[in-house]
Amino acid sequence: MNNTADTVTITNNNSGDTVTLPLMRGTKGPDVIDIRRLYAEFGCFTYDPGFTSTASCDSKITYIDGGEGVLLHGGYPIDQLAEKADFLEVCYLLLFGELPNAEEFSRYSESVTRHTMLHDQLASLLKGFRRDAHPMAVMVGVVGALSAFYHDKLDIFDPEQRRMASIRLVAKMPTIAAMAYKYTIGQPFVHPSNSLSYAENFLRMTFAVPAEPYINSPVLSRAMNRIFVLHADHEQNASTSTVRLAGSSQANPYAVISAGISSLWGPAHGGANEAVLKMLEEIGSKDRIEEFLRRAKDKNDPFRLMGFGHRVYKNHDPRARVLKESAEEVLTELGVRDDPLFALAMELEQIALDDDYFIEKKLFPNVDFYSGIILKAMGFPTSMFTVLFAVARTAGWVAQWNEMSGDTGQKIGRPRQLYVGELQRNFVPLDAR
Ligand code: CMC
């Protein structure tokens, strides 16, 4: 492969054939080779399982530099957004590319709060689930079912209709998530209250009960807001790529977001903070930390320290520092700093940070290490952790879906394959096999 300024030439060493392909340059990050003409002119596809070397789209929404520990939305660093912005400002930024001014923010927040309620028939649908259903199963079902309520009115090529679908999804996700939780514990659903912020409203719908007044804690809602902001978008990860692929067929957006929720549910994607809690429970006490650290370092032991390391961030996770601050605030507010599980987490974090193995391999606590601790302290069961991730990530999913649907050059997704199966052969009847 020969790389000149703006093209790359590929040579087939057997046939001597060559093809010259354009290099595309973004505003930041590695260039990409435009291989769209490769098959027509060279007769080859590319091979990239997991698409880890393939840019599936161009996008203005999010930029990640894993080596430098950088995450930007619309150019704004994630720690600044997490410290200063309301989640709905970030939703607006992802969807429209700019932070809203005061008037835009007020109009956008009002449109979101106007759509927080669910059609009453959806509550009946939700009540059809088993009480012990995993809340992510309920999310997949109920969000997918929204497509039955908003089907006829949707032309995905109309930006205004896309905006409405995006607003409805952002607005209704916390209501559905809280209902999924209330249903599993047998408490009555709490309706949304439009005078509250997004995070406050969600906490109230989740934890309020009709028998006593609900007192909002600014510390807890600030931490909830941060968790939402920090999980709002992460570029072309598995669930976002699922949303783009499902949406590329022009499918109904509610069904498309339900596909994203399904992808997020997997333990390799949205389930890591739940794994942190399970690991802490397995370690059990401070005197067993050394044993588990030894196991984490042992090549022959599959055990890994959950909540440490990251596939993309190789120096630090820019989301982790602000969340550590929130973890400390929440534990103090709730008076559980001395709780054995949290004390164990803090000790484990310190020992691992001082350990040569973790220092050399640049393994540091990631966002999931702290989010699991915060959510557990707030009273969420571990089965709700991925649900909260889905509520937050809906902001990114709808923004990415909207960007894709508005791009006239976008095609229906259709990856290729390297076929390694049987050659053509003739059918043999059952009694002759
Ligand atoms: N505990 C012990 N050793 C580890 C860990 C860990 N958590 N993470 C990486 N290593 C080792 C790994 O074995 C490898 O060792 P060697 O060089 O001797 O082969 C070395 O560190 C480098 O790892 P890597 O290959 O660069 O890391 P990776 O890209 O394969 O894995 C990871 C990334 C996130 C899958 C991994 O760090 C891990 O399993 N962490 C625990 C699970 C976790 O916390 N996941 C959540 C990530 S944040 C999710 C999000 O962004 O939403």
Coordinates of C-alpha atoms and ligand atoms in Angstrom, one line a residue:
M1 CA 0.0 0.0 0.0
N2 CA 1.4 3.4 -1.0
N3 CA 0.1 6.5 0.6
T4 CA 0.6 9.8 -1.2
A5 CA -0.9 13.1 0.0
D6 CA -4.6 12.5 -0.6
T7 CA -4.7 9.1 -2.2
V8 CA -3.7 5.5 -1.3
T9 CA -2.7 3.1 -4.0
I10 CA -3.2 -0.6 -3.4
T11 CA -1.3 -3.2 -5.4
N12 CA -2.3 -6.9 -5.8
N13 CA 1.1 -8.6 -5.7
N14 CA -0.1 -11.6 -7.7
S15 CA -1.8 -9.9 -10.6
G16 CA 0.0 -6.6 -10.4
D17 CA -3.3 -4.7 -10.6
T18 CA -3.5 -1.4 -8.8
V19 CA -6.2 0.8 -7.6
T20 CA -5.9 4.4 -6.3
L21 CA -8.4 5.4 -3.6
P22 CA -9.1 8.8 -2.1
L23 CA -8.1 9.6 1.5
M24 CA -10.8 11.4 3.4
R25 CA -9.7 13.9 6.1
G26 CA -12.0 14.9 9.0
T27 CA -11.6 17.9 11.2
K28 CA -9.7 15.7 13.8
G29 CA -8.6 12.1 14.1
P30 CA -7.1 9.6 11.6
D31 CA -7.8 9.9 7.9
V32 CA -9.9 7.2 6.3
I33 CA -9.5 5.5 3.0
D34 CA -12.6 5.8 0.8
I35 CA -13.0 2.2 -0.4
R36 CA -16.4 2.6 -2.0
R37 CA -14.9 2.0 -5.5
L38 CA -12.7 -0.9 -4.4
Y39 CA -14.9 -3.8 -5.5
A40 CA -15.9 -2.2 -8.8
E41 CA -12.3 -1.4 -9.7
F42 CA -10.3 -4.0 -7.9
G43 CA -12.7 -6.9 -7.4
C44 CA -12.0 -7.1 -3.6
F45 CA -13.9 -6.4 -0.4
T46 CA -12.2 -5.5 2.9
Y47 CA -12.2 -7.8 5.9
D48 CA -12.9 -6.2 9.3
P49 CA -14.9 -8.3 11.8
G50 CA -16.4 -6.0 14.4
F51 CA -15.8 -3.1 12.0
T52 CA -13.0 -1.9 14.4
S53 CA -11.0 -0.4 11.5
T54 CA -14.0 0.9 9.5
A55 CA -15.6 4.3 9.5
S56 CA -19.3 3.5 8.8
C57 CA -20.3 7.2 8.5
D58 CA -19.1 10.7 8.8
S59 CA -20.5 12.5 11.9
K60 CA -20.3 15.8 13.6
I61 CA -21.7 14.7 16.9
T62 CA -18.9 13.1 19.0
Y63 CA -15.1 12.9 18.8
I64 CA -13.0 10.4 20.9
D65 CA -9.3 10.2 21.1
G66 CA -8.7 7.1 23.2
G67 CA -4.9 7.7 23.4
E68 CA -5.3 11.2 24.9
G69 CA -8.4 10.4 26.9
V70 CA -10.5 13.0 25.0
L71 CA -14.3 12.9 24.5
L72 CA -15.9 15.9 22.9
H73 CA -19.6 16.5 22.0
G74 CA -20.0 19.2 19.4
G75 CA -16.4 20.2 20.3
Y76 CA -17.2 20.6 24.1
P77 CA -15.1 18.4 26.5
I78 CA -17.2 15.9 28.4
D79 CA -15.9 16.9 31.9
Q80 CA -17.0 20.5 31.2
L81 CA -20.5 19.3 30.1
A82 CA -20.8 16.9 33.1
E83 CA -19.8 19.6 35.6
K84 CA -21.8 22.5 34.2
A85 CA -24.6 21.4 31.8
D86 CA -28.1 20.1 32.3
F87 CA -28.7 16.8 30.5
L88 CA -31.3 18.5 28.3
E89 CA -28.7 21.0 27.1
V90 CA -26.5 18.1 26.1
C91 CA -29.5 16.4 24.3
Y92 CA -30.0 19.7 22.4
L93 CA -26.3 19.9 21.6
L94 CA -26.2 16.3 20.3
L95 CA -29.3 16.8 18.2
F96 CA -28.7 20.3 16.8
G97 CA -24.9 20.7 17.0
E98 CA -24.9 23.8 19.2
L99 CA -25.6 24.5 22.9
P100 CA -28.9 26.2 23.2
N101 CA -29.2 29.9 24.3
A102 CA -31.6 30.5 27.2
E103 CA -34.7 30.9 25.0
E104 CA -33.9 27.8 22.9
F105 CA -33.3 25.9 26.1
S106 CA -36.6 26.9 27.6
R107 CA -38.5 26.1 24.4
Y108 CA -36.7 22.7 24.1
S109 CA -37.2 21.8 27.7
E110 CA -40.9 22.7 27.4
S111 CA -41.4 20.5 24.4
V112 CA -39.7 17.6 26.2
T113 CA -41.7 18.0 29.4
R114 CA -44.9 18.1 27.3
H115 CA -44.2 14.6 26.1
T116 CA -43.2 12.9 29.3
M117 CA -46.5 11.1 29.8
L118 CA -47.3 7.8 28.2
H119 CA -50.5 6.7 26.4
D120 CA -52.5 4.9 29.1
Q121 CA -52.7 1.8 26.9
L122 CA -48.9 1.4 27.3
A123 CA -49.3 1.0 31.0
S124 CA -51.7 -1.9 30.3
L125 CA -49.1 -3.4 27.9
L126 CA -46.4 -3.0 30.6
K127 CA -48.6 -4.8 33.1
G128 CA -48.7 -7.8 30.8
F129 CA -45.1 -8.6 31.6
R130 CA -44.2 -11.0 34.4
R131 CA -43.4 -9.1 37.6
D132 CA -39.9 -10.7 37.6
A133 CA -39.1 -9.7 34.0
H134 CA -35.7 -8.0 33.7
P135 CA -36.4 -4.3 33.3
M136 CA -34.3 -4.2 30.1
A137 CA -36.7 -6.8 28.6
V138 CA -39.6 -4.4 29.5
M139 CA -37.7 -1.5 27.9
V140 CA -37.1 -3.4 24.7
G141 CA -40.8 -4.3 24.6
V142 CA -42.4 -1.0 25.6
V143 CA -40.1 1.3 23.6
G144 CA -40.7 -1.0 20.5
A145 CA -44.4 -0.8 21.2
L146 CA -44.3 3.0 20.9
S147 CA -44.0 2.4 17.2
A148 CA -47.6 1.1 17.3
F149 CA -48.7 4.5 18.7
Y150 CA -46.7 6.8 16.4
H151 CA -46.6 5.0 13.1
D152 CA -48.8 6.7 10.6
K153 CA -47.5 10.2 11.4
L154 CA -43.9 9.5 10.6
D155 CA -42.0 10.6 7.5
I156 CA -38.4 10.1 8.4
F157 CA -37.3 12.4 5.5
D158 CA -39.1 15.3 7.1
P159 CA -36.8 17.0 9.7
E160 CA -39.7 18.3 11.7
Q161 CA -41.2 14.8 12.2
R162 CA -37.7 13.5 13.1
R163 CA -37.4 16.3 15.7
M164 CA -40.7 15.3 17.2
A165 CA -39.8 11.6 17.3
S166 CA -36.5 12.5 19.0
I167 CA -38.2 14.7 21.6
R168 CA -40.8 12.1 22.3
L169 CA -38.1 9.4 22.8
V170 CA -36.0 11.6 25.2
A171 CA -39.1 12.6 27.1
K172 CA -40.7 9.2 27.5
M173 CA -37.6 7.1 28.3
P174 CA -37.4 8.1 32.0
T175 CA -41.1 7.5 32.5
I176 CA -40.9 4.0 30.9
A177 CA -37.7 3.2 32.9
A178 CA -39.3 4.3 36.2
M179 CA -42.5 2.3 35.5
A180 CA -40.5 -0.8 34.6
Y181 CA -38.9 -0.5 38.1
K182 CA -42.1 0.3 40.0
Y183 CA -43.8 -2.7 38.3
T184 CA -41.1 -5.2 39.5
I185 CA -41.4 -4.0 43.1
G186 CA -45.2 -3.8 43.0
Q187 CA -45.5 -0.1 43.7
P188 CA -47.9 2.2 41.9
F189 CA -46.6 4.2 39.0
V190 CA -45.7 7.8 39.7
H191 CA -46.6 10.2 37.0
P192 CA -44.1 12.7 35.7
S193 CA -44.0 16.2 37.2
N194 CA -43.1 18.8 34.6
S195 CA -41.9 21.4 37.1
L196 CA -38.9 19.3 37.8
S197 CA -35.6 18.9 35.9
Y198 CA -35.1 15.8 33.9
A199 CA -32.9 14.1 36.6
E200 CA -35.2 15.2 39.5
N201 CA -38.3 14.0 37.7
F202 CA -36.7 10.6 37.0
L203 CA -35.6 10.2 40.6
R204 CA -39.1 11.2 41.9
M205 CA -40.9 8.8 39.5
T206 CA -38.5 6.0 40.6
F207 CA -38.5 6.5 44.4
A208 CA -41.6 8.5 45.4
V209 CA -44.5 6.6 47.0
P210 CA -48.0 8.0 47.4
A211 CA -48.0 7.5 51.2
E212 CA -45.4 10.1 52.0
P213 CA -44.0 13.3 50.6
Y214 CA -41.0 13.0 48.3
I215 CA -38.1 15.2 49.2
N216 CA -35.7 16.0 46.3
S217 CA -32.0 15.9 47.2
P218 CA -30.0 18.4 45.1
V219 CA -26.9 16.2 45.6
L220 CA -28.5 13.1 44.2
S221 CA -30.2 14.8 41.3
R222 CA -26.9 16.5 40.4
A223 CA -25.2 13.1 40.4
M224 CA -28.0 11.6 38.3
N225 CA -27.7 14.5 35.9
R226 CA -24.0 13.8 35.6
I227 CA -24.5 10.1 35.0
F228 CA -27.0 11.0 32.2
V229 CA -24.6 13.5 30.7
L230 CA -21.6 11.1 30.9
H231 CA -23.5 8.3 29.1
A232 CA -25.3 10.5 26.5
D233 CA -23.2 9.5 23.5
H234 CA -20.0 7.6 22.7
E235 CA -19.7 7.7 19.0
Q236 CA -20.2 4.6 16.8
N237 CA -20.3 1.9 19.6
A238 CA -22.3 -1.3 19.2
S239 CA -25.7 0.0 20.2
T240 CA -25.3 3.2 18.2
S241 CA -24.2 1.3 15.2
T242 CA -27.2 -1.0 15.7
V243 CA -29.4 2.1 15.7
R244 CA -27.8 3.4 12.5
L245 CA -28.0 0.0 10.8
A246 CA -31.7 -0.6 11.8
G247 CA -32.6 3.0 10.9
S248 CA -30.8 2.7 7.5
S249 CA -33.8 0.7 6.2
Q250 CA -36.0 3.7 7.1
A251 CA -37.7 1.7 9.9
N252 CA -39.9 3.3 12.5
P253 CA -37.6 5.2 14.9
Y254 CA -39.2 3.7 18.1
A255 CA -38.5 0.2 16.7
V256 CA -35.0 1.4 15.8
I257 CA -34.3 2.7 19.4
S258 CA -35.7 -0.6 20.8
A259 CA -33.0 -2.4 18.6
G260 CA -30.4 -0.1 20.2
I261 CA -31.7 -1.0 23.7
S262 CA -31.3 -4.7 22.8
S263 CA -27.7 -4.3 21.8
L264 CA -26.9 -2.2 24.9
W265 CA -28.3 -5.0 27.2
G266 CA -25.3 -7.3 26.5
P267 CA -22.8 -7.6 29.3
A268 CA -20.0 -6.6 26.9
H269 CA -21.6 -3.3 26.4
G270 CA -24.0 -1.8 29.0
G271 CA -23.5 -4.4 31.7
A272 CA -20.0 -3.5 33.1
N273 CA -21.2 -1.4 36.1
E274 CA -23.4 -4.2 37.2
A275 CA -20.3 -6.5 36.9
V276 CA -18.4 -4.1 39.2
L277 CA -20.9 -4.6 42.0
K278 CA -21.0 -8.3 41.5
M279 CA -17.2 -8.4 41.8
L280 CA -17.2 -6.3 45.0
E281 CA -19.7 -8.7 46.5
E282 CA -17.5 -11.6 45.5
I283 CA -14.4 -10.1 47.0
G284 CA -16.4 -9.5 50.1
S285 CA -13.8 -8.0 52.5
K286 CA -10.7 -5.9 52.4
D287 CA -8.4 -8.8 53.4
R288 CA -9.3 -10.6 50.1
I289 CA -8.3 -7.7 47.8
E290 CA -4.7 -9.0 47.4
E291 CA -6.0 -12.4 46.4
F292 CA -8.2 -10.9 43.7
L293 CA -5.5 -8.6 42.5
R294 CA -3.2 -11.6 42.1
R295 CA -5.9 -13.3 40.1
A296 CA -6.4 -10.2 37.9
K297 CA -2.7 -10.2 37.1
D298 CA -2.5 -14.0 36.4
K299 CA -2.5 -14.7 32.7
N300 CA -4.0 -18.1 33.3
D301 CA -6.9 -16.8 35.2
P302 CA -9.8 -15.3 33.2
F303 CA -10.7 -13.0 36.1
R304 CA -10.3 -9.2 35.4
L305 CA -10.7 -6.3 37.7
M306 CA -14.1 -5.0 36.6
G307 CA -14.3 -1.2 36.2
F308 CA -10.6 -1.0 35.3
G309 CA -9.2 -0.4 31.8
H310 CA -11.0 0.5 28.6
R311 CA -11.0 -0.6 25.0
V312 CA -10.7 2.9 23.6
Y313 CA -9.2 5.0 26.4
K314 CA -5.7 4.0 27.0
N315 CA -4.4 6.7 29.4
H316 CA -7.5 7.7 31.4
D317 CA -11.2 7.7 31.1
P318 CA -12.2 11.4 30.9
R319 CA -15.6 10.6 32.4
A320 CA -14.2 8.9 35.5
R321 CA -12.8 11.9 37.3
V322 CA -16.0 13.8 37.5
L323 CA -17.9 10.7 38.5
K324 CA -15.5 9.9 41.3
E325 CA -16.3 13.4 42.7
S326 CA -20.0 12.6 42.5
A327 CA -19.5 9.2 44.1
E328 CA -17.9 11.0 47.1
E329 CA -20.7 13.6 47.3
V330 CA -23.4 10.9 47.1
L331 CA -21.8 8.6 49.7
T332 CA -21.4 11.5 52.1
E333 CA -25.0 12.8 51.5
L334 CA -26.4 9.4 52.1
G335 CA -24.1 8.8 55.1
V336 CA -22.9 5.5 53.7
R337 CA -19.1 6.2 53.4
D338 CA -18.5 3.6 56.0
D339 CA -20.7 1.0 54.3
P340 CA -18.5 -2.1 54.0
L341 CA -19.1 -2.5 50.2
F342 CA -18.2 1.2 49.5
A343 CA -15.2 1.1 51.8
L344 CA -14.0 -2.0 50.0
A345 CA -14.4 -0.2 46.6
M346 CA -12.4 2.8 47.8
E347 CA -9.6 0.5 49.2
L348 CA -9.5 -1.6 46.0
E349 CA -9.3 1.5 43.9
Q350 CA -6.3 2.8 45.9
I351 CA -4.5 -0.5 46.0
A352 CA -4.9 -1.0 42.2
L353 CA -3.8 2.5 41.4
D354 CA -0.6 2.0 43.4
D355 CA 0.1 -1.4 41.9
D356 CA 2.9 -1.7 39.4
Y357 CA 1.0 -4.0 37.1
F358 CA -1.9 -1.6 36.8
I359 CA 0.5 1.4 36.5
E360 CA 2.5 -0.2 33.7
K361 CA -0.5 -1.3 31.7
K362 CA -2.2 2.0 32.3
L363 CA -5.2 0.4 33.8
F364 CA -7.3 3.0 35.7
P365 CA -10.8 3.1 37.0
N366 CA -13.3 3.7 34.2
V367 CA -16.7 5.4 34.3
D368 CA -18.4 2.1 35.3
F369 CA -16.4 1.7 38.4
Y370 CA -18.0 4.8 39.9
S371 CA -21.4 4.7 38.3
G372 CA -22.1 1.3 39.8
I373 CA -21.1 2.6 43.3
I374 CA -23.3 5.7 43.0
L375 CA -26.4 3.9 41.7
K376 CA -26.2 1.2 44.3
A377 CA -25.9 3.9 47.0
M378 CA -28.9 5.7 45.6
G379 CA -30.9 2.5 46.0
F380 CA -31.1 1.3 42.4
P381 CA -31.0 -2.5 42.1
T382 CA -28.3 -3.7 39.7
S383 CA -30.8 -4.8 37.1
M384 CA -31.7 -1.1 36.7
F385 CA -28.1 0.0 35.9
T386 CA -28.3 -0.8 32.2
V387 CA -31.8 0.8 32.0
L388 CA -30.3 4.1 33.3
F389 CA -27.6 3.8 30.6
A390 CA -30.4 3.3 28.0
V391 CA -32.2 6.4 29.2
A392 CA -29.1 8.5 28.9
R393 CA -27.9 7.0 25.6
T394 CA -31.3 7.7 24.0
A395 CA -30.0 11.2 23.5
G396 CA -27.1 9.9 21.4
W397 CA -29.1 7.3 19.6
V398 CA -31.8 9.8 18.4
A399 CA -29.1 12.4 17.4
Q400 CA -27.1 9.8 15.4
W401 CA -30.3 8.4 13.8
N402 CA -31.4 12.0 13.0
E403 CA -28.0 12.8 11.5
M404 CA -28.1 9.6 9.4
S405 CA -31.7 10.0 8.2
G406 CA -31.0 13.6 7.1
D407 CA -27.9 12.6 5.1
T408 CA -28.9 12.3 1.4
G409 CA -25.8 10.2 0.7
Q410 CA -26.7 7.5 3.3
K411 CA -27.5 4.0 2.0
I412 CA -29.1 1.0 3.6
G413 CA -26.5 -0.8 5.6
R414 CA -25.2 -4.0 3.8
P415 CA -21.9 -5.4 5.0
R416 CA -20.2 -8.0 2.9
Q417 CA -18.6 -11.3 4.0
L418 CA -15.7 -13.7 3.2
Y419 CA -17.6 -16.9 2.4
V420 CA -15.8 -20.0 3.8
G421 CA -18.6 -22.5 3.4
E422 CA -19.2 -25.4 1.0
L423 CA -19.1 -25.0 -2.7
Q424 CA -22.3 -25.6 -4.7
R425 CA -23.5 -29.2 -4.4
N426 CA -26.7 -31.1 -5.3
F427 CA -29.5 -31.7 -2.8
V428 CA -29.6 -35.3 -1.4
P429 CA -33.1 -36.6 -0.3
L430 CA -33.5 -37.3 3.4
D431 CA -33.7 -41.1 3.0
A432 CA -30.4 -41.1 1.0
R433 CA -28.3 -39.0 3.6
Ligands
CMC1 N1 -7.9 -6.4 34.9 C1 -6.7 -7.0 34.8 N2 -5.9 -6.9 33.6 C2 -6.4 -6.2 32.6 C3 -7.6 -5.5 32.8 C4 -8.4 -5.6 34.0 N3 -9.5 -5.0 34.1 N4 -7.9 -4.8 31.6 C5 -6.9 -5.0 30.8 N5 -6.0 -5.9 31.4 C6 -4.7 -6.3 30.9 C7 -4.9 -7.2 29.7 O1 -4.9 -8.6 30.2 C8 -3.7 -7.0 28.9 O2 -2.6 -7.7 29.5 P1 -1.4 -8.2 28.5 O3 -0.8 -7.0 27.9 O4 -0.5 -8.8 29.5 O5 -2.0 -9.1 27.5 C9 -3.4 -5.5 29.2 O6 -4.0 -5.2 30.4 C10 -3.9 -4.5 28.1 O7 -5.2 -4.7 27.9 P2 -5.8 -4.3 26.6 O8 -5.7 -5.5 25.7 O9 -5.3 -3.0 26.1 O10 -7.3 -4.1 27.0 P3 -8.5 -4.5 26.1 O11 -8.8 -3.5 25.1 O12 -8.4 -5.9 25.7 O13 -9.7 -4.6 27.2 C11 -11.4 -4.0 28.5 C12 -10.4 -3.5 27.5 C13 -12.4 -2.8 28.9 C14 -12.3 -5.1 27.8 C15 -10.7 -4.5 29.7 O14 -9.9 -3.5 30.3 C16 -11.6 -5.1 30.8 O15 -12.0 -6.3 30.6 N6 -12.0 -4.3 31.8 C17 -12.9 -4.8 32.8 C18 -14.3 -4.7 32.3 C19 -14.8 -3.2 32.3 O16 -14.6 -2.5 33.3 N7 -15.4 -2.8 31.3 C20 -16.0 -1.5 31.1 C21 -15.3 -0.6 30.2 S1 -16.0 1.0 30.1 C22 -17.4 0.7 29.2 C23 -17.9 2.0 28.5 O17 -17.1 2.8 28.0 O18 -19.1 2.1 28.4

